[in-house]
Amino acid sequence: RADRGPAAAGDKRVALLAAGRQVCSERGFHAPRSAIAKRAGVGQGVLYRHFSSRLAIAFAAFEANWAEFDALADDDDPRAFERLWRLLIDKTINERAFIEMVIDARRNLPDYDGERRLKQLLAKALKRAQRAGLVSSELRAGDVMAVQRLVMGLVLTSTDGAKLRRQVARALSVAGLLPAIT
């Protein structure tokens, strides 16, 4: 195969992002970056040229998650809150690397605004659901985030992935404040 030089940069970035999502999903957020480069079919130098840190590639690889959250928060349908809540829980359960990335960002980046951003998105969708009578008027976006953090704890401490979804469903049922997740 001929080397296309700078013309191939966009293709390499796309390959690195796909590989980043795959490797992190399989091996966790702290998977070696060399594994990402290898999966993408590029050298480590190319990886470092595009992404200077583990967080940089993770932010880029998981930006699609934020796009999905944004779209649901902007949806005028009052039931969008339930869909946003389900998506958030699904991402929490199925994309452990995304959760690990958020935790690392909170610890290592003083200006990280993911928590504030998520709270705003939840509040926007929650307000519409409350006006429609679909969710308790007592519920606040901070409450939703606290319950999501409980789910994060289950995910991060689970030793049996097969039972995890049932454990999360049970915990959410006990909490009783939010739409049920099945």
mmCIF file of C-alpha atoms in Angstrom:
data_model
loop_
_atom_site.group_PDB
_atom_site.id
_atom_site.type_symbol
_atom_site.label_atom_id
_atom_site.label_comp_id
_atom_site.label_asym_id
_atom_site.label_seq_id
_atom_site.Cartn_x
_atom_site.Cartn_y
_atom_site.Cartn_z
ATOM 1 C CA ARG A 1 0.000 0.000 0.000
ATOM 2 C CA ALA A 2 1.297 3.429 -0.899
ATOM 3 C CA ASP A 3 1.709 5.952 1.921
ATOM 4 C CA ARG A 4 -0.563 8.926 1.193
ATOM 5 C CA GLY A 5 1.212 11.132 3.758
ATOM 6 C CA PRO A 6 -0.782 14.113 5.052
ATOM 7 C CA ALA A 7 -3.710 13.216 2.783
ATOM 8 C CA ALA A 8 -4.334 10.168 4.970
ATOM 9 C CA ALA A 9 -4.473 12.151 8.253
ATOM 10 C CA GLY A 10 -8.286 12.315 8.325
ATOM 11 C CA ASP A 11 -8.613 8.601 7.637
ATOM 12 C CA LYS A 12 -6.083 7.819 10.362
ATOM 13 C CA ARG A 13 -7.939 9.969 12.863
ATOM 14 C CA VAL A 14 -11.217 8.203 12.064
ATOM 15 C CA ALA A 15 -9.492 4.832 12.433
ATOM 16 C CA LEU A 16 -7.971 5.906 15.756
ATOM 17 C CA LEU A 17 -11.345 7.027 17.100
ATOM 18 C CA ALA A 18 -13.012 3.767 16.108
ATOM 19 C CA ALA A 19 -10.135 1.788 17.572
ATOM 20 C CA GLY A 20 -10.244 3.896 20.737
ATOM 21 C CA ARG A 21 -13.923 3.115 21.293
ATOM 22 C CA GLN A 22 -13.383 -0.594 20.582
ATOM 23 C CA VAL A 23 -10.263 -1.061 22.691
ATOM 24 C CA CYS A 24 -11.631 0.964 25.601
ATOM 25 C CA SER A 25 -14.897 -0.974 25.471
ATOM 26 C CA GLU A 26 -13.028 -4.273 25.561
ATOM 27 C CA ARG A 27 -10.200 -3.416 27.944
ATOM 28 C CA GLY A 28 -11.301 -0.313 29.844
ATOM 29 C CA PHE A 29 -10.241 3.301 29.791
ATOM 30 C CA HIS A 30 -6.719 2.497 30.960
ATOM 31 C CA ALA A 31 -5.989 0.120 28.070
ATOM 32 C CA PRO A 32 -2.545 0.762 26.596
ATOM 33 C CA ARG A 33 -2.554 3.384 23.895
ATOM 34 C CA SER A 34 -0.301 1.081 21.889
ATOM 35 C CA ALA A 35 -3.287 -1.298 21.625
ATOM 36 C CA ILE A 36 -5.358 1.519 20.124
ATOM 37 C CA ALA A 37 -2.646 2.359 17.591
ATOM 38 C CA LYS A 38 -2.251 -1.303 16.664
ATOM 39 C CA ARG A 39 -6.015 -1.798 16.230
ATOM 40 C CA ALA A 40 -6.143 1.319 14.022
ATOM 41 C CA GLY A 41 -3.259 0.018 11.927
ATOM 42 C CA VAL A 42 -1.016 3.001 12.637
ATOM 43 C CA GLY A 43 2.175 3.608 14.560
ATOM 44 C CA GLN A 44 2.200 5.099 18.040
ATOM 45 C CA GLY A 45 3.704 8.302 16.649
ATOM 46 C CA VAL A 46 0.572 8.825 14.570
ATOM 47 C CA LEU A 47 -1.579 8.278 17.656
ATOM 48 C CA TYR A 48 0.417 10.839 19.650
ATOM 49 C CA ARG A 49 0.342 13.302 16.769
ATOM 50 C CA HIS A 50 -3.459 13.214 16.765
ATOM 51 C CA PHE A 51 -4.058 12.763 20.511
ATOM 52 C CA SER A 52 -1.560 13.985 23.103
ATOM 53 C CA SER A 53 -3.097 12.077 26.018
ATOM 54 C CA ARG A 54 -5.395 9.222 26.963
ATOM 55 C CA LEU A 55 -8.080 11.759 27.895
ATOM 56 C CA ALA A 56 -7.747 13.515 24.529
ATOM 57 C CA ILE A 57 -8.531 10.366 22.558
ATOM 58 C CA ALA A 58 -11.269 9.364 25.004
ATOM 59 C CA PHE A 59 -12.957 12.780 24.779
ATOM 60 C CA ALA A 60 -12.911 12.581 20.994
ATOM 61 C CA ALA A 61 -14.006 8.925 20.900
ATOM 62 C CA PHE A 62 -16.916 9.479 23.268
ATOM 63 C CA GLU A 63 -18.068 12.855 21.899
ATOM 64 C CA ALA A 64 -20.856 10.964 20.125
ATOM 65 C CA ASN A 65 -22.312 10.188 23.563
ATOM 66 C CA TRP A 66 -22.639 13.899 24.266
ATOM 67 C CA ALA A 67 -24.250 14.464 20.876
ATOM 68 C CA GLU A 68 -26.914 11.878 21.740
ATOM 69 C CA PHE A 69 -27.518 13.453 25.161
ATOM 70 C CA ASP A 70 -27.760 16.929 23.587
ATOM 71 C CA ALA A 71 -30.271 15.759 20.981
ATOM 72 C CA LEU A 72 -32.561 14.217 23.589
ATOM 73 C CA ALA A 73 -32.333 17.225 25.898
ATOM 74 C CA ASP A 74 -33.353 19.470 22.979
ATOM 75 C CA ASP A 75 -36.269 17.238 21.971
ATOM 76 C CA ASP A 76 -39.562 19.022 22.770
ATOM 77 C CA ASP A 77 -41.362 15.746 23.503
ATOM 78 C CA PRO A 78 -41.933 15.519 27.286
ATOM 79 C CA ARG A 79 -41.079 11.806 27.096
ATOM 80 C CA ALA A 80 -37.563 12.747 25.965
ATOM 81 C CA PHE A 81 -36.506 12.854 29.615
ATOM 82 C CA GLU A 82 -37.272 9.151 29.994
ATOM 83 C CA ARG A 83 -35.334 8.383 26.805
ATOM 84 C CA LEU A 84 -32.427 10.510 28.029
ATOM 85 C CA TRP A 85 -32.498 8.740 31.390
ATOM 86 C CA ARG A 86 -32.526 5.312 29.726
ATOM 87 C CA LEU A 87 -29.680 6.310 27.409
ATOM 88 C CA LEU A 88 -27.622 7.620 30.328
ATOM 89 C CA ILE A 89 -28.109 4.378 32.252
ATOM 90 C CA ASP A 90 -27.368 2.272 29.156
ATOM 91 C CA LYS A 91 -24.138 4.219 28.560
ATOM 92 C CA THR A 92 -23.236 3.851 32.233
ATOM 93 C CA ILE A 93 -23.727 0.089 32.105
ATOM 94 C CA ASN A 94 -22.395 -0.660 28.623
ATOM 95 C CA GLU A 95 -19.589 1.872 28.272
ATOM 96 C CA ARG A 96 -17.561 1.511 31.426
ATOM 97 C CA ALA A 97 -14.640 3.233 29.705
ATOM 98 C CA PHE A 98 -16.797 6.362 29.267
ATOM 99 C CA ILE A 99 -17.471 6.388 33.014
ATOM 100 C CA GLU A 100 -13.791 5.814 33.820
ATOM 101 C CA MET A 101 -12.918 8.696 31.478
ATOM 102 C CA VAL A 102 -15.353 11.017 33.268
ATOM 103 C CA ILE A 103 -13.880 10.053 36.646
ATOM 104 C CA ASP A 104 -10.325 10.642 35.389
ATOM 105 C CA ALA A 105 -11.330 13.981 33.877
ATOM 106 C CA ARG A 106 -12.905 15.086 37.164
ATOM 107 C CA ARG A 107 -9.702 14.237 39.022
ATOM 108 C CA ASN A 108 -7.155 15.560 36.535
ATOM 109 C CA LEU A 109 -8.748 18.459 34.697
ATOM 110 C CA PRO A 110 -9.780 21.326 36.961
ATOM 111 C CA ASP A 111 -11.824 22.939 34.162
ATOM 112 C CA TYR A 112 -13.701 19.771 33.192
ATOM 113 C CA ASP A 113 -17.359 20.730 32.803
ATOM 114 C CA GLY A 114 -18.966 17.358 32.079
ATOM 115 C CA GLU A 115 -20.906 17.248 35.325
ATOM 116 C CA ARG A 116 -22.293 20.767 34.872
ATOM 117 C CA ARG A 117 -23.083 20.029 31.228
ATOM 118 C CA LEU A 118 -24.959 16.823 32.073
ATOM 119 C CA LYS A 119 -26.897 18.516 34.864
ATOM 120 C CA GLN A 120 -28.058 21.244 32.457
ATOM 121 C CA LEU A 121 -29.159 18.684 29.870
ATOM 122 C CA LEU A 122 -31.057 16.653 32.456
ATOM 123 C CA ALA A 123 -32.706 19.767 33.923
ATOM 124 C CA LYS A 124 -33.926 20.890 30.509
ATOM 125 C CA ALA A 125 -35.556 17.554 29.664
ATOM 126 C CA LEU A 126 -36.767 16.994 33.244
ATOM 127 C CA LYS A 127 -38.618 20.321 33.297
ATOM 128 C CA ARG A 128 -40.682 19.344 30.239
ATOM 129 C CA ALA A 129 -41.479 15.922 31.728
ATOM 130 C CA GLN A 130 -42.573 17.544 34.999
ATOM 131 C CA ARG A 131 -44.817 20.077 33.222
ATOM 132 C CA ALA A 132 -46.481 17.134 31.447
ATOM 133 C CA GLY A 133 -46.964 15.302 34.757
ATOM 134 C CA LEU A 134 -44.732 12.399 33.725
ATOM 135 C CA VAL A 135 -42.230 12.790 36.578
ATOM 136 C CA SER A 136 -42.542 14.003 40.160
ATOM 137 C CA SER A 137 -42.235 17.758 40.543
ATOM 138 C CA GLU A 138 -40.008 17.081 43.571
ATOM 139 C CA LEU A 139 -37.273 15.539 41.430
ATOM 140 C CA ARG A 140 -34.234 17.700 40.591
ATOM 141 C CA ALA A 141 -31.465 17.170 38.050
ATOM 142 C CA GLY A 142 -29.016 16.776 40.941
ATOM 143 C CA ASP A 143 -31.160 13.918 42.287
ATOM 144 C CA VAL A 144 -31.062 12.210 38.896
ATOM 145 C CA MET A 145 -27.287 12.557 38.802
ATOM 146 C CA ALA A 146 -26.989 11.131 42.333
ATOM 147 C CA VAL A 147 -28.953 8.051 41.285
ATOM 148 C CA GLN A 148 -26.794 7.730 38.169
ATOM 149 C CA ARG A 149 -23.717 7.805 40.413
ATOM 150 C CA LEU A 150 -25.194 4.928 42.412
ATOM 151 C CA VAL A 151 -25.442 3.024 39.140
ATOM 152 C CA MET A 152 -21.821 3.970 38.390
ATOM 153 C CA GLY A 153 -20.848 2.422 41.707
ATOM 154 C CA LEU A 154 -22.628 -0.808 40.803
ATOM 155 C CA VAL A 155 -20.925 -0.868 37.405
ATOM 156 C CA LEU A 156 -17.451 -0.161 38.748
ATOM 157 C CA THR A 157 -17.698 -2.741 41.545
ATOM 158 C CA SER A 158 -19.577 -5.479 39.698
ATOM 159 C CA THR A 159 -17.862 -8.822 39.382
ATOM 160 C CA ASP A 160 -20.682 -10.445 37.425
ATOM 161 C CA GLY A 161 -21.585 -8.607 34.236
ATOM 162 C CA ALA A 162 -24.422 -11.021 33.529
ATOM 163 C CA LYS A 163 -26.248 -9.930 36.684
ATOM 164 C CA LEU A 164 -25.380 -6.253 36.445
ATOM 165 C CA ARG A 165 -28.432 -5.085 34.498
ATOM 166 C CA ARG A 166 -30.762 -6.892 36.940
ATOM 167 C CA GLN A 167 -28.915 -5.345 39.901
ATOM 168 C CA VAL A 168 -29.234 -1.882 38.368
ATOM 169 C CA ALA A 169 -32.940 -2.409 37.604
ATOM 170 C CA ARG A 170 -33.537 -3.505 41.201
ATOM 171 C CA ALA A 171 -31.629 -0.550 42.660
ATOM 172 C CA LEU A 172 -33.566 1.886 40.476
ATOM 173 C CA SER A 173 -36.838 0.227 41.427
ATOM 174 C CA VAL A 174 -35.969 0.625 45.110
ATOM 175 C CA ALA A 175 -35.084 4.296 44.523
ATOM 176 C CA GLY A 176 -38.532 4.670 42.938
ATOM 177 C CA LEU A 177 -38.006 8.253 41.822
ATOM 178 C CA LEU A 178 -37.247 7.719 38.171
ATOM 179 C CA PRO A 179 -38.768 5.832 35.248
ATOM 180 C CA ALA A 180 -38.075 2.123 35.544
ATOM 181 C CA ILE A 181 -35.255 0.653 33.495
ATOM 182 C CA THR A 182 -35.753 -2.890 32.268
#
